[in-house]
Coordinates of N, CA and C in Angstrom, one line a residue:
X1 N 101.6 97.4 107.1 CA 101.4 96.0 107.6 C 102.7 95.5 108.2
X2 N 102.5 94.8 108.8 CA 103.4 94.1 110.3 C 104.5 93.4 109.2
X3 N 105.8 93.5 108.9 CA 106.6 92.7 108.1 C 106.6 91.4 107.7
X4 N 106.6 90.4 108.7 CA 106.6 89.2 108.6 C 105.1 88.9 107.7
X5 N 104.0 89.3 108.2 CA 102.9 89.3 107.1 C 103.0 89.4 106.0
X6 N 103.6 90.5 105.9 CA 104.2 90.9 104.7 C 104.8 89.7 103.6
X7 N 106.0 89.6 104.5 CA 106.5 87.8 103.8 C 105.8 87.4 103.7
X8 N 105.0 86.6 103.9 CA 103.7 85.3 104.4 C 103.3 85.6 102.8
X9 N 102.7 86.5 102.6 CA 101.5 87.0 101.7 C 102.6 86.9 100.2
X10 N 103.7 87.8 100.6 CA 104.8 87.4 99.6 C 104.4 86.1 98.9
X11 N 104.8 85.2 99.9 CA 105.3 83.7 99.2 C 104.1 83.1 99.4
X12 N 103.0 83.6 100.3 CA 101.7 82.3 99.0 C 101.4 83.5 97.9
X13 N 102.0 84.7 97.4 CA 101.7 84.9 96.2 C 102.8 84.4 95.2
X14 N 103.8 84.0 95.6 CA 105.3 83.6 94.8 C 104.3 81.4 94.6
X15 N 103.8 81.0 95.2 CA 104.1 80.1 95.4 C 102.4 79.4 95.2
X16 N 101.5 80.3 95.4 CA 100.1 79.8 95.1 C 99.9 79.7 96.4
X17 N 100.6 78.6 96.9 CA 99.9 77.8 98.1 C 101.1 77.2 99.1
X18 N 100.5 77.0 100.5 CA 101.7 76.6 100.9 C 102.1 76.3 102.8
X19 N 102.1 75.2 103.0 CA 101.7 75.2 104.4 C 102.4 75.3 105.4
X20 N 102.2 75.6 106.6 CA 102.9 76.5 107.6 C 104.9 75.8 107.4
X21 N 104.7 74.8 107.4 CA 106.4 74.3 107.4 C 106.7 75.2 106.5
X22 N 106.0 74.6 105.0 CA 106.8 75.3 103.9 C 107.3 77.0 103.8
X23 N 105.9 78.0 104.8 CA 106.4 79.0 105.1 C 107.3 79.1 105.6
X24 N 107.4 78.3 107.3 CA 108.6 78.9 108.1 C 110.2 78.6 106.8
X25 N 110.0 77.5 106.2 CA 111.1 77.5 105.5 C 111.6 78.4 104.9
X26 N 110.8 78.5 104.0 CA 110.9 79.9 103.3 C 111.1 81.2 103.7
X27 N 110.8 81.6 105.0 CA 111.0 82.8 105.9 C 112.4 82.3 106.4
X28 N 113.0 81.2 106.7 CA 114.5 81.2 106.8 C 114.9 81.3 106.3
X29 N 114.9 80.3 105.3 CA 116.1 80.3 103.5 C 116.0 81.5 103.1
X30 N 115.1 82.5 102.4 CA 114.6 83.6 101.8 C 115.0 84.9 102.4
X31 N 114.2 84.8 103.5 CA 114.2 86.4 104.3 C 115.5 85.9 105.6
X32 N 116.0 84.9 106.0 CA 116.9 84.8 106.9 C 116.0 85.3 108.1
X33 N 115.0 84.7 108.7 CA 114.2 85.1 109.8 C 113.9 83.6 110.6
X34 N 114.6 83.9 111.8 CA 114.3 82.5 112.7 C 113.1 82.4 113.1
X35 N 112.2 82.0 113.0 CA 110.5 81.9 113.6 C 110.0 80.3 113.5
X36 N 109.4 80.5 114.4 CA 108.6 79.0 114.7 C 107.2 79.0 113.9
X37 N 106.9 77.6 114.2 CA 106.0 77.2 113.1 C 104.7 78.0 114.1
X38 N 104.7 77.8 115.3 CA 103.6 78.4 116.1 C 103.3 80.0 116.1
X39 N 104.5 81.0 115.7 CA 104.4 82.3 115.3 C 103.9 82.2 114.0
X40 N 103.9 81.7 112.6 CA 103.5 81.4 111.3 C 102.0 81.2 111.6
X41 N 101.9 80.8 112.6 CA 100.1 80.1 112.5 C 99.5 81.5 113.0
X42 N 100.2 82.1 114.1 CA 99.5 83.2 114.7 C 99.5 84.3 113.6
X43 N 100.3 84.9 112.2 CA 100.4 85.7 111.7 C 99.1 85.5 110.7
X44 N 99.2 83.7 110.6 CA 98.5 83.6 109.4 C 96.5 83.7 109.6
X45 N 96.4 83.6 110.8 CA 95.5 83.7 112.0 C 94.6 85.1 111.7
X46 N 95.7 86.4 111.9 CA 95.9 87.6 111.8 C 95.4 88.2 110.3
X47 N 95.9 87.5 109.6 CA 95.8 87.7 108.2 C 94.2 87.1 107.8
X48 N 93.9 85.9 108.3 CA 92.7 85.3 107.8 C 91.8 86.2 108.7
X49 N 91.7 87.1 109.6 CA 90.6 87.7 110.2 C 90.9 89.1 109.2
X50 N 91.6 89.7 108.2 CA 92.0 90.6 107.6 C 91.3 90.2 106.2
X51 N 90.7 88.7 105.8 CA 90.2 88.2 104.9 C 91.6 88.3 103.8
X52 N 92.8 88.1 104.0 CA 93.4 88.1 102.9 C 94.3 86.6 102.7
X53 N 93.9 85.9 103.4 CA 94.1 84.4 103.0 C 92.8 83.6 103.5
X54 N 92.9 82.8 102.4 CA 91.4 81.8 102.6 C 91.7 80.5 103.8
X55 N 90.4 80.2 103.4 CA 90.2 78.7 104.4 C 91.3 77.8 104.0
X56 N 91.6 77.2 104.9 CA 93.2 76.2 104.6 C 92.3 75.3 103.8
X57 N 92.9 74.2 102.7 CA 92.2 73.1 102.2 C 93.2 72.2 102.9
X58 N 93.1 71.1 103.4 CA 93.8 69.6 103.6 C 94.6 69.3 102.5
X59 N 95.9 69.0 102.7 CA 97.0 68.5 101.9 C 97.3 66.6 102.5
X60 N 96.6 65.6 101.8 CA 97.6 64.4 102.7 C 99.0 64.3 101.7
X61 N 99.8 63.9 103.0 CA 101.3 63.5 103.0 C 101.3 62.1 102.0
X62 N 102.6 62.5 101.2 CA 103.2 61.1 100.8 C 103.6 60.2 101.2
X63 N 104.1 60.4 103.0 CA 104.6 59.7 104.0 C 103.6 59.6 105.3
X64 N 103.7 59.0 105.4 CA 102.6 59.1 107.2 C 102.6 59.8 107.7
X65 N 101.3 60.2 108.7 CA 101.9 61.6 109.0 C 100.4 62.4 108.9
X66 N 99.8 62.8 109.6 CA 98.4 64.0 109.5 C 98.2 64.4 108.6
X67 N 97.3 64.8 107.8 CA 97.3 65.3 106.8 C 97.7 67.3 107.2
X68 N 97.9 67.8 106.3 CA 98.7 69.1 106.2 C 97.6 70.3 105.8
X69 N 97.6 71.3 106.5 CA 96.3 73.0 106.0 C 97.8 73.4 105.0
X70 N 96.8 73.4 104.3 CA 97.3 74.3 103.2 C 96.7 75.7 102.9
X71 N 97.4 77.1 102.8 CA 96.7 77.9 102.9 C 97.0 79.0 101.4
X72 N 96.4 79.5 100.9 CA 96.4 80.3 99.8 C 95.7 81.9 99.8
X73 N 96.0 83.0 99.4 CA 95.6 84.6 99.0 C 93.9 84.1 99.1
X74 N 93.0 85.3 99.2 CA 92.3 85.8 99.0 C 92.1 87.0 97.8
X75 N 91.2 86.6 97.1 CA 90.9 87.8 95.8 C 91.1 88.9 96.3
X76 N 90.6 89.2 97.8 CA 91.4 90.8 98.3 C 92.3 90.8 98.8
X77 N 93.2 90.0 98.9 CA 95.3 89.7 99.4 C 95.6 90.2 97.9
X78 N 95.1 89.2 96.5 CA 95.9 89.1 95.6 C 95.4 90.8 94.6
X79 N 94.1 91.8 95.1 CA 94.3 92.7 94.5 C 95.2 93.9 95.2
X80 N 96.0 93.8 96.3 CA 96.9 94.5 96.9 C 98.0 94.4 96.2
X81 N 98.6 93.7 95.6 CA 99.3 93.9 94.7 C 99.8 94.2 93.6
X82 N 101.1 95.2 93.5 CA 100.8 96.0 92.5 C 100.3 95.2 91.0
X83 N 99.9 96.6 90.0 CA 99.0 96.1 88.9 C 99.3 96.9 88.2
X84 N 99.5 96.7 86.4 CA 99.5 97.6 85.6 C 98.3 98.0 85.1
X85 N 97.0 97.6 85.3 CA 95.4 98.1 84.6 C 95.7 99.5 84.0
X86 N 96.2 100.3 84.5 CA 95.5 101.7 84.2 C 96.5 101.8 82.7
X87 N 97.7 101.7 82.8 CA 98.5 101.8 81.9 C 98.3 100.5 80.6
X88 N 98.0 99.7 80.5 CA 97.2 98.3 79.9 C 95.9 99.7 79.4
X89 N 95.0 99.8 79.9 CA 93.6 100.3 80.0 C 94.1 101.8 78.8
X90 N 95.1 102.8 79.0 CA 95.4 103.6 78.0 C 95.7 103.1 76.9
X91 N 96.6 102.3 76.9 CA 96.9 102.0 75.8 C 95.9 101.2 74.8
X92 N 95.3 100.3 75.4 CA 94.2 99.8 74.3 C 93.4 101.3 74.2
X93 N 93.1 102.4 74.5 CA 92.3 102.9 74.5 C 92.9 103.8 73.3
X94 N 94.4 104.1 73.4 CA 94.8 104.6 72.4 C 95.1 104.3 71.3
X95 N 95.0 102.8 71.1 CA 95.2 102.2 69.7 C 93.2 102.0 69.5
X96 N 92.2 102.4 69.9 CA 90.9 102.6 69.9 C 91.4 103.7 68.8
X97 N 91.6 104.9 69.3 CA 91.5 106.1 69.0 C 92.4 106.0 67.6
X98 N 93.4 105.7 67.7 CA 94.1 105.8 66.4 C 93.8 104.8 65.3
X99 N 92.7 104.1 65.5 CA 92.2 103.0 64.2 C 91.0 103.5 63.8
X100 N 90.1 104.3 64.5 CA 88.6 103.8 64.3 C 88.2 105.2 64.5
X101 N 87.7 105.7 63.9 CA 87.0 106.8 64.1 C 86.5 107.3 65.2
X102 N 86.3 108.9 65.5 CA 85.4 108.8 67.0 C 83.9 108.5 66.9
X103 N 83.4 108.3 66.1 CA 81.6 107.4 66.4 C 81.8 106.3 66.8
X104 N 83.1 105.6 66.2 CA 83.3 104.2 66.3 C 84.1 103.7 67.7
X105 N 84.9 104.8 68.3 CA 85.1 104.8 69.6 C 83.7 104.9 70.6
X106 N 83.2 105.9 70.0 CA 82.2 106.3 71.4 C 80.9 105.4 71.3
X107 N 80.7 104.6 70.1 CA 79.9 103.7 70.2 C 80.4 102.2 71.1
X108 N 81.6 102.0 71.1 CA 82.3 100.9 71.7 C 81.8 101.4 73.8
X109 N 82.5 102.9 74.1 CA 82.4 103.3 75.1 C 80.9 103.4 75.5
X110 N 80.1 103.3 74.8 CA 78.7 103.5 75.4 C 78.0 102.1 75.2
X111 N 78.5 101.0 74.5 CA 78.3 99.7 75.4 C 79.0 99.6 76.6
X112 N 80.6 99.7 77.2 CA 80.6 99.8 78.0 C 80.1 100.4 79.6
X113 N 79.5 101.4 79.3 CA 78.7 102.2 80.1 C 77.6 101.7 80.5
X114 N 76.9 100.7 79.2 CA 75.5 99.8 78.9 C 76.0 98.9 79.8
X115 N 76.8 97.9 79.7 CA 77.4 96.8 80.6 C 77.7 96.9 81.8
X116 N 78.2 97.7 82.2 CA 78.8 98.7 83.4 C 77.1 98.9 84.4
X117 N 76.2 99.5 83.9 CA 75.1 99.7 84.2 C 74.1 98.5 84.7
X118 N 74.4 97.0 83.5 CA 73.6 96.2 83.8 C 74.1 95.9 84.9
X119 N 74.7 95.2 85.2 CA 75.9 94.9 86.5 C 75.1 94.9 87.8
X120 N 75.1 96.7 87.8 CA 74.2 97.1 89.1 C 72.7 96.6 89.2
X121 N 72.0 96.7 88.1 CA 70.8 95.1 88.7 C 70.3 96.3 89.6
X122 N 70.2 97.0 89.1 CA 68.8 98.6 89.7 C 67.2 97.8 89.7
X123 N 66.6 97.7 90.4 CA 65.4 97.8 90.2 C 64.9 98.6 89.8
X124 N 63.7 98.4 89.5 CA 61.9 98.9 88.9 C 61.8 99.7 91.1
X125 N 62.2 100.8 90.9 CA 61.5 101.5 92.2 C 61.4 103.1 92.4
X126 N 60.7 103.6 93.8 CA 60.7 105.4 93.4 C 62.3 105.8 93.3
X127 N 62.2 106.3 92.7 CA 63.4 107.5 91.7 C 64.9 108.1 93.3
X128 N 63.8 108.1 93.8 CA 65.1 108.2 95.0 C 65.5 107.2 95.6
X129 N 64.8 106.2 95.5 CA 65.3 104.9 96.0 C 66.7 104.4 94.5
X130 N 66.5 104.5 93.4 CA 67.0 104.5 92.7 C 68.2 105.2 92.6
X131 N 67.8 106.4 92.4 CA 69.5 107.6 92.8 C 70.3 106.5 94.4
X132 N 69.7 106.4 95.5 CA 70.2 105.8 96.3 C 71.0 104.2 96.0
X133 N 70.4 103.5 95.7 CA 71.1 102.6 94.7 C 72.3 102.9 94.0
X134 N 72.1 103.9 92.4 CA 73.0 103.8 91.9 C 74.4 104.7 92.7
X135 N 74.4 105.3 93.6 CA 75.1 106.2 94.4 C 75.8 104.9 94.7
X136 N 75.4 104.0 95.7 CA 75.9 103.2 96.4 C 76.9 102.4 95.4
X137 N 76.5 102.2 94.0 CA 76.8 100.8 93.1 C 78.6 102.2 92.4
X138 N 78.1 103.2 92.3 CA 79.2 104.0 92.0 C 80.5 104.3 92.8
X139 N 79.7 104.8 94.3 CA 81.1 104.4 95.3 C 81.6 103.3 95.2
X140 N 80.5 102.1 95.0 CA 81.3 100.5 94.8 C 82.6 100.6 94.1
X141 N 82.7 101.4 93.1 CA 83.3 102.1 91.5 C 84.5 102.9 91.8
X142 N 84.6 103.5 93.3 CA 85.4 104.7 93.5 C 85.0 106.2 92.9
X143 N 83.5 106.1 92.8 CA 83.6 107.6 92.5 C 83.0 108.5 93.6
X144 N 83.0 108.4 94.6 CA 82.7 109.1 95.8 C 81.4 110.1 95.6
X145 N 80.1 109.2 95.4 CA 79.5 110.1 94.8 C 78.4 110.3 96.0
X146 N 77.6 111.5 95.5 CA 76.1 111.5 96.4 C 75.5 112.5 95.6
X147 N 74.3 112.4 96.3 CA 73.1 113.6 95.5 C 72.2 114.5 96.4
X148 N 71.8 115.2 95.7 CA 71.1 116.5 96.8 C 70.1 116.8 95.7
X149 N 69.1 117.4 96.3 CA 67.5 117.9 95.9 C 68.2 119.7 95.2
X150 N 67.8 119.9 93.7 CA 67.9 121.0 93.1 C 66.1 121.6 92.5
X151 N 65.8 122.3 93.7 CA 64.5 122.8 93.1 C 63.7 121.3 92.7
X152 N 63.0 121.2 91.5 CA 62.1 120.3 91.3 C 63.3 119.0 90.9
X153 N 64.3 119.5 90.7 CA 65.4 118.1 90.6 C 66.3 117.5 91.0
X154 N 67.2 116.7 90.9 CA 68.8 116.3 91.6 C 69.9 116.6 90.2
X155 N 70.5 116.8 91.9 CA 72.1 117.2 91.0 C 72.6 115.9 91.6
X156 N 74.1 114.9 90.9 CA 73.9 113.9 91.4 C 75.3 114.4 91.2
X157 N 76.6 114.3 92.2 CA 77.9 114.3 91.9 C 78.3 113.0 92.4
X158 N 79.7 113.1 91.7 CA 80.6 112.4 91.7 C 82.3 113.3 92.1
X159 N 82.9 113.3 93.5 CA 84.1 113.9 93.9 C 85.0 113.2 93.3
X160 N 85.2 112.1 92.6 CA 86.5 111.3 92.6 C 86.2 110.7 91.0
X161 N 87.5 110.7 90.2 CA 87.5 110.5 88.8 C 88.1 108.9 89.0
X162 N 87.8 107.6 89.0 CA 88.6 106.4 89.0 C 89.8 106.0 88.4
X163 N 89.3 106.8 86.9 CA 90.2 107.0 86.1 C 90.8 108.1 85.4
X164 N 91.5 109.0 86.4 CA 91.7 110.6 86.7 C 92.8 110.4 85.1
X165 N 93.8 109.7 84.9 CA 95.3 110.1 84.6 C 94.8 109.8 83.0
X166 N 94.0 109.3 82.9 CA 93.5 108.0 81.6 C 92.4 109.3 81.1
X167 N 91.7 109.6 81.7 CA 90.8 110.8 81.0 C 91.4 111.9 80.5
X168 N 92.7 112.5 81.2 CA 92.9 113.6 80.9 C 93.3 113.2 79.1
X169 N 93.8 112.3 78.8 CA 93.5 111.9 76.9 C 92.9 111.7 76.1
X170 N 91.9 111.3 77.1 CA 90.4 110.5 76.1 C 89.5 111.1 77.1
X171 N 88.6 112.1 76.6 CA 87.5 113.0 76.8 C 86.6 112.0 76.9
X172 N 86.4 111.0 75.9 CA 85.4 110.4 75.5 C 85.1 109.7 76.9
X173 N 86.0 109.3 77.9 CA 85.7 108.8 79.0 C 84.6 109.2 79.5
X174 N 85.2 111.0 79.9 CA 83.7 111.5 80.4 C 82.4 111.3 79.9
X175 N 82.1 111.1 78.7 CA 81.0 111.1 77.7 C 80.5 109.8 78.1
X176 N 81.3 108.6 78.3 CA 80.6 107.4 78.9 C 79.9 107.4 80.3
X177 N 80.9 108.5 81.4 CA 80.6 108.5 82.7 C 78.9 108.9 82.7
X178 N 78.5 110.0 81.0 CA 77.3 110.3 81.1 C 76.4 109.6 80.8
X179 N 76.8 108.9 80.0 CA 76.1 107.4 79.5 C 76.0 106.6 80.7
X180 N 76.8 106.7 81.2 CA 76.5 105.2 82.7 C 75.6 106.0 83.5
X181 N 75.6 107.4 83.7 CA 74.2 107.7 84.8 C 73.1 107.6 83.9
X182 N 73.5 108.0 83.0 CA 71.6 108.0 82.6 C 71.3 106.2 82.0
X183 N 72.2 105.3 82.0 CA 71.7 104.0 81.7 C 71.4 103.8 83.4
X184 N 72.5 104.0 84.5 CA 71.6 103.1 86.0 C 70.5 104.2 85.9
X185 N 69.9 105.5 85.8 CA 69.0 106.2 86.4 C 67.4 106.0 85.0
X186 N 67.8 105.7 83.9 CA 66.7 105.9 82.9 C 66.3 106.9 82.7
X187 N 66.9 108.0 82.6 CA 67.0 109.6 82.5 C 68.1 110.2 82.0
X188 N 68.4 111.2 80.9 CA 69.1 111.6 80.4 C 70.1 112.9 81.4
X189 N 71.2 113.0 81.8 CA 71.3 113.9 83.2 C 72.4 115.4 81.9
X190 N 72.5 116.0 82.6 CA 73.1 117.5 82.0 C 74.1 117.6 82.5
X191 N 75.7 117.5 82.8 CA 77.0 117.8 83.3 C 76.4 119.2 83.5
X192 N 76.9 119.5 84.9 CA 77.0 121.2 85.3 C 78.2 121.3 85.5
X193 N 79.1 120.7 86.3 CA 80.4 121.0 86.5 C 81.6 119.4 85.9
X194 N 82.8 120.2 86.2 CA 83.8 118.9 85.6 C 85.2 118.4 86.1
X195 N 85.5 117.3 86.9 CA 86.6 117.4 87.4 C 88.0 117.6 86.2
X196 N 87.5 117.3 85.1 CA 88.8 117.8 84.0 C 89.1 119.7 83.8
X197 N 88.2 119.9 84.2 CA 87.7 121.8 84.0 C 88.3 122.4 85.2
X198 N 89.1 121.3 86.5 CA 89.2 122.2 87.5 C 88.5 121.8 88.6
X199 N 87.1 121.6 88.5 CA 86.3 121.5 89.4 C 86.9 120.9 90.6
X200 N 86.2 120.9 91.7 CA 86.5 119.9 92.3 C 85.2 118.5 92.3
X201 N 84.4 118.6 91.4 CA 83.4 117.3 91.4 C 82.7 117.6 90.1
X202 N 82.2 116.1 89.5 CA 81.9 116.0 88.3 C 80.1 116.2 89.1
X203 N 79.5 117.0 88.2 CA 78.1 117.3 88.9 C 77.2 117.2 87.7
X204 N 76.2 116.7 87.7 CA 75.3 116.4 87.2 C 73.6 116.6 87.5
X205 N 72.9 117.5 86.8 CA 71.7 117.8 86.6 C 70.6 116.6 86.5
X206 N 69.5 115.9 87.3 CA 68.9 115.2 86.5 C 67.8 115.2 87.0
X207 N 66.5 115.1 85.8 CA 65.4 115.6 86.0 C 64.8 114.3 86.5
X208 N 63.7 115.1 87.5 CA 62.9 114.4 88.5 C 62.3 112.9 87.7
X209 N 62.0 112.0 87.6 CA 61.5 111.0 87.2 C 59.8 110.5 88.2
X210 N 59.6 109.9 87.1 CA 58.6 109.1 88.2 C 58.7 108.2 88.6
X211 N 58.1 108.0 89.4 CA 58.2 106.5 90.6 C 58.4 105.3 89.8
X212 N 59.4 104.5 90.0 CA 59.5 103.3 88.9 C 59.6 103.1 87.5

């Protein structure tokens, strides 16, 4: 990304919110960068067709004077930013594991998987319209998945683990990933292959269904 954007996005994340003056200021004082208020509008321009800052809201002045756009992040500006989830995400997972038994884990993880599933809002429809669906609701997920016709059934893979670094400790992950296809599909599916085993894709067996 183009630098100055870069700044921009910086300081309405330092700052919430904040309107073109207050940026150029801030790109002086801060970054030591001479720019006019009319280049600030054109970046911020750039950025709003990128969806990563919202609709300006109206700011009125305390003094006379037009009222002021104020401009703030977008939910996809502010997830560009680094994040600790995954490392947050082990560790409650590991204080899971070292309090509670494993029934008592894998029963927690297969609500999750339950919840995870409702989410996607699958209809009542034919079985391949369904695989199509949950395919779609998975890449939503990062698991780069698709499916193909095995004889009278589908194999349904998934190329990409979301949570590659987090599984290789807790197995049990996988065991939920199985629990979430067969909650979006209503079918119990078979692991054939494993991205922890090596593989290169998590592959799954799953018997034909009927229509709806």
């Amino acid at each position: 990304m183009q630098q100055t954007r870069r700044y921009i996005l910086d300081i309405l994340k330092a700052r919430g919110e904040a309107t073109v003056d207050e940026i150029v200021d801030e790109l002086h004082e801060r970054r030591g960068k001479d720019i006019t208020a009319v280049t600030v509008r054109h970046h911020i321009a750039c950025l709003q067709k990128d969806n990563l800052i919202a609709i300006p809201e109206l700011r009125h002045r305390t003094s006379p004077g037009r009222p002021q756009h104020v401009y703030s992040l977008t939910d996809q500006a502010v997830a560009q930013f680094p994040s600790n989830y995954q490392q947050l995400a082990a560790g409650l997972l590991k204080q899971l594991q070292d309090h509670l038994p494993a029934d008592g884990v894998n029963v927690i993880l297969e609500g999750v998987a339950q919840q995870i599933a409702y989410e996607a809002h699958i209809p009542e429809a034919p079985f391949e319209e369904r695989l199509d669906m949950a395919v779609d609701y998975l890449n939503n997920r990062g698991y780069e998945a698709y499916w193909e016709t095995a004889e009278d059934d589908y194999v349904l893979y998934t190329s990409n683990c979301p949570y590659h670094q987090i599984a290789q400790d807790t197995p049990a992950l996988c065991e939920m990933d199985i629990r979430l296809v067969a909650s979006l599909l209503g079918t119990v599916p078979r692991r054939l292959t494993h991205i922890m085993a090596g593989e290169t894709a998590c592959a799954y067996r799953i018997p034909n269904a009927l229509p709806g």
